[in-house]
Amino acid sequence: MVCVCVSTIQNPARFVNGPGAQVFPAKSGLRRGWEYGTLVCSNAKEGAAINHEHTFCRKDGSRLTLTVRDCVPEEVDAIMAMQDRVAALIPDPALYVYTSREDVAESMTEDYSFGAYLPDGTIVAYTILLKLRDTPRNLAHKLGYAPDYALRCATADGTWVDPDYRGYGIQYYFSRLKDDLARDMGALELLACTAPNNIGSLTSLTRNGYRIVDRQPLYGGYDRLILSKKAEPCL
């Protein structure tokens, strides 16, 4: 069995220096699935409900079984409160830009908006994958892509994990789940962004095969890397 755990980057500079940046490709054959520690191919249709259990583990061997499911509008307050707890522990405000309540509420109805829940129903992680629609939140517009192609790009939007539940690889698992969802939508490319010194996020993305394609000020002038990966066929 494989534990899904986030590694650390010893030398983050190698990820932010443009063409020479090192990329860790995703392991071949790794796909979404609901067996412990395994990701296998999904045949889900676009818009199908997300609702399954998954067991995560830390490097110390401790395990955590969570329900991963679609969020509902009634949970916006809990999601925003969790984001507050995450932001309060970040010393550099440039590392993290709030996802607005309006964007979270919009994604509840327009996009994939799902979280990870404890058995008592407490949400401990949340993420968004924008569907193939014309919105300023689509990072394809920041890269100057042609309009028709931009509509075939899926943007992995905000992700946050409750500080008490970091180290289980939840963000990486979400990233792999988004791969399947994007492919099922017919996306050609997935896009994401992060701060150059947000080591945890950068590790998770590059481990999943994303590569840095641009660096520019976003969200009111904050330095951001834009990362990309091609949507992978289900083999």
Short mmCIF file of N, CA and C in Angstrom, two decimals, residues 69-173:
data_model
loop_
_atom_site.label_atom_id
_atom_site.label_comp_id
_atom_site.label_asym_id
_atom_site.label_seq_id
_atom_site.Cartn_x
_atom_site.Cartn_y
_atom_site.Cartn_z
N ARG A 69 -16.39 14.87 -0.72
CA ARG A 69 -17.69 15.05 -1.37
C ARG A 69 -17.89 16.49 -1.82
N ASP A 70 -18.91 16.67 -2.67
CA ASP A 70 -19.30 18.01 -3.09
C ASP A 70 -19.75 18.84 -1.88
N CYS A 71 -19.40 20.11 -1.92
CA CYS A 71 -19.87 21.03 -0.89
C CYS A 71 -21.22 21.61 -1.30
N VAL A 72 -21.93 22.12 -0.33
CA VAL A 72 -23.25 22.72 -0.59
C VAL A 72 -23.23 24.15 -0.07
N PRO A 73 -24.11 25.02 -0.62
CA PRO A 73 -24.09 26.44 -0.25
C PRO A 73 -24.19 26.70 1.25
N GLU A 74 -24.87 25.83 1.97
CA GLU A 74 -25.02 26.03 3.42
C GLU A 74 -23.69 25.93 4.17
N GLU A 75 -22.65 25.45 3.50
CA GLU A 75 -21.35 25.27 4.15
C GLU A 75 -20.37 26.41 3.89
N VAL A 76 -20.83 27.46 3.22
CA VAL A 76 -19.91 28.56 2.89
C VAL A 76 -19.30 29.16 4.15
N ASP A 77 -20.09 29.35 5.19
CA ASP A 77 -19.55 29.95 6.42
C ASP A 77 -18.41 29.10 6.99
N ALA A 78 -18.60 27.78 7.03
CA ALA A 78 -17.56 26.90 7.57
C ALA A 78 -16.32 26.91 6.70
N ILE A 79 -16.51 26.99 5.39
CA ILE A 79 -15.37 27.02 4.47
C ILE A 79 -14.57 28.31 4.64
N MET A 80 -15.27 29.43 4.76
CA MET A 80 -14.58 30.70 4.93
C MET A 80 -13.89 30.77 6.29
N ALA A 81 -14.50 30.19 7.33
CA ALA A 81 -13.86 30.16 8.65
C ALA A 81 -12.58 29.34 8.62
N MET A 82 -12.59 28.24 7.88
CA MET A 82 -11.38 27.44 7.76
C MET A 82 -10.30 28.23 7.02
N GLN A 83 -10.69 28.96 5.98
CA GLN A 83 -9.72 29.79 5.26
C GLN A 83 -9.12 30.83 6.20
N ASP A 84 -9.91 31.39 7.09
CA ASP A 84 -9.40 32.35 8.08
C ASP A 84 -8.32 31.71 8.96
N ARG A 85 -8.55 30.47 9.38
CA ARG A 85 -7.58 29.79 10.24
C ARG A 85 -6.27 29.54 9.48
N VAL A 86 -6.40 29.17 8.22
CA VAL A 86 -5.21 28.95 7.39
C VAL A 86 -4.42 30.24 7.24
N ALA A 87 -5.10 31.31 6.86
CA ALA A 87 -4.43 32.59 6.60
C ALA A 87 -3.78 33.15 7.86
N ALA A 88 -4.38 32.91 9.03
CA ALA A 88 -3.86 33.46 10.27
C ALA A 88 -2.48 32.90 10.62
N LEU A 89 -2.14 31.75 10.08
CA LEU A 89 -0.86 31.11 10.39
C LEU A 89 0.21 31.38 9.34
N ILE A 90 -0.12 32.15 8.31
CA ILE A 90 0.83 32.45 7.25
C ILE A 90 1.52 33.78 7.56
N PRO A 91 2.82 33.77 7.83
CA PRO A 91 3.50 35.01 8.26
C PRO A 91 3.61 36.06 7.17
N ASP A 92 3.72 35.62 5.92
CA ASP A 92 3.89 36.55 4.81
C ASP A 92 2.58 36.64 4.04
N PRO A 93 1.89 37.78 4.08
CA PRO A 93 0.60 37.89 3.39
C PRO A 93 0.70 37.70 1.88
N ALA A 94 1.89 37.87 1.32
CA ALA A 94 2.06 37.67 -0.12
C ALA A 94 1.96 36.20 -0.51
N LEU A 95 2.10 35.31 0.47
CA LEU A 95 2.03 33.88 0.16
C LEU A 95 0.62 33.42 -0.16
N TYR A 96 -0.35 34.11 0.37
CA TYR A 96 -1.72 33.62 0.25
C TYR A 96 -2.67 34.78 0.00
N VAL A 97 -3.49 34.67 -1.03
CA VAL A 97 -4.51 35.66 -1.32
C VAL A 97 -5.87 35.01 -1.11
N TYR A 98 -6.70 35.65 -0.34
CA TYR A 98 -8.02 35.09 -0.02
C TYR A 98 -8.82 34.79 -1.28
N THR A 99 -9.47 33.66 -1.29
CA THR A 99 -10.55 33.40 -2.24
C THR A 99 -11.81 34.02 -1.65
N SER A 100 -12.43 34.90 -2.38
CA SER A 100 -13.54 35.66 -1.82
C SER A 100 -14.76 34.78 -1.57
N ARG A 101 -15.59 35.24 -0.67
CA ARG A 101 -16.85 34.55 -0.40
C ARG A 101 -17.69 34.45 -1.66
N GLU A 102 -17.65 35.51 -2.47
CA GLU A 102 -18.43 35.53 -3.71
C GLU A 102 -17.95 34.45 -4.67
N ASP A 103 -16.62 34.28 -4.78
CA ASP A 103 -16.08 33.25 -5.68
C ASP A 103 -16.41 31.85 -5.18
N VAL A 104 -16.33 31.65 -3.87
CA VAL A 104 -16.68 30.34 -3.32
C VAL A 104 -18.15 30.04 -3.59
N ALA A 105 -19.01 31.01 -3.35
CA ALA A 105 -20.45 30.80 -3.57
C ALA A 105 -20.73 30.55 -5.04
N GLU A 106 -20.07 31.29 -5.93
CA GLU A 106 -20.26 31.08 -7.36
C GLU A 106 -19.85 29.67 -7.76
N SER A 107 -18.73 29.21 -7.25
CA SER A 107 -18.24 27.89 -7.63
C SER A 107 -19.11 26.76 -7.08
N MET A 108 -19.87 27.03 -6.03
CA MET A 108 -20.79 26.02 -5.52
C MET A 108 -21.80 25.58 -6.58
N THR A 109 -22.15 26.51 -7.47
CA THR A 109 -23.16 26.20 -8.48
C THR A 109 -22.59 26.08 -9.88
N GLU A 110 -21.41 26.70 -10.13
CA GLU A 110 -20.89 26.75 -11.49
C GLU A 110 -19.73 25.79 -11.75
N ASP A 111 -19.04 25.34 -10.70
CA ASP A 111 -17.80 24.59 -10.87
C ASP A 111 -17.80 23.33 -9.99
N TYR A 112 -16.66 22.64 -9.98
CA TYR A 112 -16.45 21.58 -9.00
C TYR A 112 -15.96 22.23 -7.72
N SER A 113 -16.68 22.00 -6.66
CA SER A 113 -16.40 22.62 -5.37
C SER A 113 -16.58 21.52 -4.33
N PHE A 114 -15.46 20.99 -3.82
CA PHE A 114 -15.59 19.84 -2.94
C PHE A 114 -14.61 19.92 -1.78
N GLY A 115 -14.87 19.11 -0.76
CA GLY A 115 -14.06 19.15 0.44
C GLY A 115 -13.84 17.78 1.02
N ALA A 116 -13.03 17.73 2.07
CA ALA A 116 -12.76 16.51 2.81
C ALA A 116 -13.32 16.68 4.21
N TYR A 117 -14.05 15.67 4.69
CA TYR A 117 -14.82 15.79 5.93
C TYR A 117 -14.48 14.68 6.92
N LEU A 118 -14.43 15.05 8.20
CA LEU A 118 -14.32 14.07 9.26
C LEU A 118 -15.64 13.31 9.41
N PRO A 119 -15.61 12.17 10.12
CA PRO A 119 -16.86 11.41 10.31
C PRO A 119 -18.00 12.22 10.94
N ASP A 120 -17.66 13.25 11.75
CA ASP A 120 -18.72 14.06 12.37
C ASP A 120 -19.23 15.16 11.46
N GLY A 121 -18.72 15.21 10.21
CA GLY A 121 -19.18 16.19 9.24
C GLY A 121 -18.38 17.48 9.20
N THR A 122 -17.35 17.59 10.02
CA THR A 122 -16.49 18.79 10.02
C THR A 122 -15.63 18.80 8.77
N ILE A 123 -15.64 19.92 8.05
CA ILE A 123 -14.80 20.05 6.86
C ILE A 123 -13.38 20.43 7.26
N VAL A 124 -12.38 19.73 6.70
CA VAL A 124 -10.99 20.00 7.06
C VAL A 124 -10.14 20.37 5.83
N ALA A 125 -10.72 20.35 4.65
CA ALA A 125 -10.00 20.76 3.44
C ALA A 125 -11.02 21.10 2.37
N TYR A 126 -10.65 22.03 1.50
CA TYR A 126 -11.59 22.51 0.48
C TYR A 126 -10.82 22.88 -0.77
N THR A 127 -11.45 22.69 -1.91
CA THR A 127 -10.80 23.05 -3.17
C THR A 127 -11.84 23.35 -4.25
N ILE A 128 -11.38 24.01 -5.30
CA ILE A 128 -12.23 24.38 -6.44
C ILE A 128 -11.51 24.00 -7.74
N LEU A 129 -12.25 23.44 -8.68
CA LEU A 129 -11.79 23.28 -10.06
C LEU A 129 -12.79 23.99 -10.95
N LEU A 130 -12.34 25.03 -11.64
CA LEU A 130 -13.24 25.75 -12.54
C LEU A 130 -13.61 24.87 -13.72
N LYS A 131 -14.87 24.89 -14.07
CA LYS A 131 -15.31 24.15 -15.26
C LYS A 131 -14.93 24.94 -16.51
N LEU A 132 -15.20 24.35 -17.66
CA LEU A 132 -14.80 24.96 -18.94
C LEU A 132 -15.80 26.04 -19.30
N ARG A 133 -15.57 27.21 -18.75
CA ARG A 133 -16.48 28.34 -18.97
C ARG A 133 -15.67 29.63 -19.08
N ASP A 134 -16.31 30.63 -19.64
CA ASP A 134 -15.64 31.91 -19.84
C ASP A 134 -15.77 32.75 -18.57
N THR A 135 -14.68 32.85 -17.84
CA THR A 135 -14.66 33.61 -16.59
C THR A 135 -13.29 34.24 -16.42
N PRO A 136 -13.20 35.43 -15.85
CA PRO A 136 -11.88 36.04 -15.61
C PRO A 136 -11.01 35.20 -14.68
N ARG A 137 -11.59 34.28 -13.94
CA ARG A 137 -10.82 33.42 -13.03
C ARG A 137 -10.04 32.35 -13.79
N ASN A 138 -10.36 32.14 -15.05
CA ASN A 138 -9.64 31.15 -15.86
C ASN A 138 -8.24 31.68 -16.18
N LEU A 139 -7.21 30.98 -15.70
CA LEU A 139 -5.84 31.45 -15.90
C LEU A 139 -5.40 31.44 -17.35
N ALA A 140 -6.13 30.77 -18.22
CA ALA A 140 -5.78 30.78 -19.64
C ALA A 140 -5.78 32.20 -20.20
N HIS A 141 -6.64 33.05 -19.66
CA HIS A 141 -6.68 34.45 -20.12
C HIS A 141 -5.40 35.19 -19.75
N LYS A 142 -4.77 34.81 -18.64
CA LYS A 142 -3.52 35.46 -18.22
C LYS A 142 -2.35 35.06 -19.12
N LEU A 143 -2.51 33.94 -19.82
CA LEU A 143 -1.43 33.45 -20.69
C LEU A 143 -1.64 33.86 -22.15
N GLY A 144 -2.71 34.58 -22.41
CA GLY A 144 -2.96 35.07 -23.77
C GLY A 144 -3.40 33.99 -24.74
N TYR A 145 -3.98 32.91 -24.25
CA TYR A 145 -4.44 31.83 -25.13
C TYR A 145 -5.59 32.32 -26.01
N ALA A 146 -5.72 31.74 -27.19
CA ALA A 146 -6.84 32.04 -28.07
C ALA A 146 -8.14 31.68 -27.36
N PRO A 147 -9.21 32.44 -27.58
CA PRO A 147 -10.46 32.22 -26.84
C PRO A 147 -10.98 30.79 -26.94
N ASP A 148 -10.94 30.19 -28.13
CA ASP A 148 -11.46 28.83 -28.28
C ASP A 148 -10.65 27.84 -27.44
N TYR A 149 -9.32 28.01 -27.42
CA TYR A 149 -8.49 27.10 -26.63
C TYR A 149 -8.66 27.36 -25.14
N ALA A 150 -8.83 28.64 -24.77
CA ALA A 150 -9.01 28.98 -23.36
C ALA A 150 -10.21 28.25 -22.77
N LEU A 151 -11.23 28.04 -23.59
CA LEU A 151 -12.43 27.36 -23.12
C LEU A 151 -12.22 25.85 -22.97
N ARG A 152 -11.06 25.35 -23.35
CA ARG A 152 -10.72 23.94 -23.14
C ARG A 152 -9.68 23.79 -22.03
N CYS A 153 -9.48 24.86 -21.27
CA CYS A 153 -8.53 24.84 -20.15
C CYS A 153 -9.29 24.88 -18.83
N ALA A 154 -8.91 24.00 -17.92
CA ALA A 154 -9.52 23.95 -16.59
C ALA A 154 -8.54 24.54 -15.58
N THR A 155 -9.00 25.49 -14.78
CA THR A 155 -8.15 26.12 -13.77
C THR A 155 -8.39 25.50 -12.40
N ALA A 156 -7.31 25.00 -11.81
CA ALA A 156 -7.36 24.53 -10.42
C ALA A 156 -7.29 25.76 -9.53
N ASP A 157 -8.41 26.13 -8.97
CA ASP A 157 -8.49 27.37 -8.20
C ASP A 157 -8.09 27.10 -6.75
N GLY A 158 -8.56 27.89 -5.82
CA GLY A 158 -8.09 27.84 -4.45
C GLY A 158 -8.21 26.48 -3.78
N THR A 159 -7.22 26.17 -2.96
CA THR A 159 -7.24 24.98 -2.10
C THR A 159 -6.73 25.39 -0.72
N TRP A 160 -7.41 24.97 0.34
CA TRP A 160 -6.87 25.17 1.67
C TRP A 160 -7.20 23.98 2.56
N VAL A 161 -6.24 23.70 3.42
CA VAL A 161 -6.33 22.55 4.33
C VAL A 161 -6.19 23.06 5.76
N ASP A 162 -7.10 22.63 6.63
CA ASP A 162 -7.03 23.01 8.04
C ASP A 162 -5.64 22.70 8.59
N PRO A 163 -5.03 23.64 9.30
CA PRO A 163 -3.66 23.43 9.81
C PRO A 163 -3.48 22.14 10.60
N ASP A 164 -4.50 21.68 11.29
CA ASP A 164 -4.39 20.46 12.09
C ASP A 164 -4.33 19.19 11.24
N TYR A 165 -4.59 19.32 9.94
CA TYR A 165 -4.67 18.14 9.09
C TYR A 165 -3.70 18.20 7.91
N ARG A 166 -2.67 19.00 8.06
CA ARG A 166 -1.62 19.04 7.04
C ARG A 166 -0.69 17.84 7.19
N GLY A 167 -0.02 17.51 6.12
CA GLY A 167 0.92 16.41 6.17
C GLY A 167 0.35 15.07 5.75
N TYR A 168 -0.95 15.03 5.45
CA TYR A 168 -1.58 13.78 5.02
C TYR A 168 -1.61 13.65 3.49
N GLY A 169 -1.16 14.67 2.78
CA GLY A 169 -1.21 14.62 1.32
C GLY A 169 -2.57 14.93 0.74
N ILE A 170 -3.40 15.67 1.49
CA ILE A 170 -4.75 15.96 1.01
C ILE A 170 -4.71 16.86 -0.23
N GLN A 171 -3.82 17.87 -0.21
CA GLN A 171 -3.74 18.76 -1.36
C GLN A 171 -3.32 18.01 -2.62
N TYR A 172 -2.38 17.11 -2.47
CA TYR A 172 -1.94 16.31 -3.63
C TYR A 172 -3.08 15.42 -4.12
N TYR A 173 -3.80 14.82 -3.21
CA TYR A 173 -4.93 13.97 -3.60
C TYR A 173 -5.97 14.79 -4.36
#
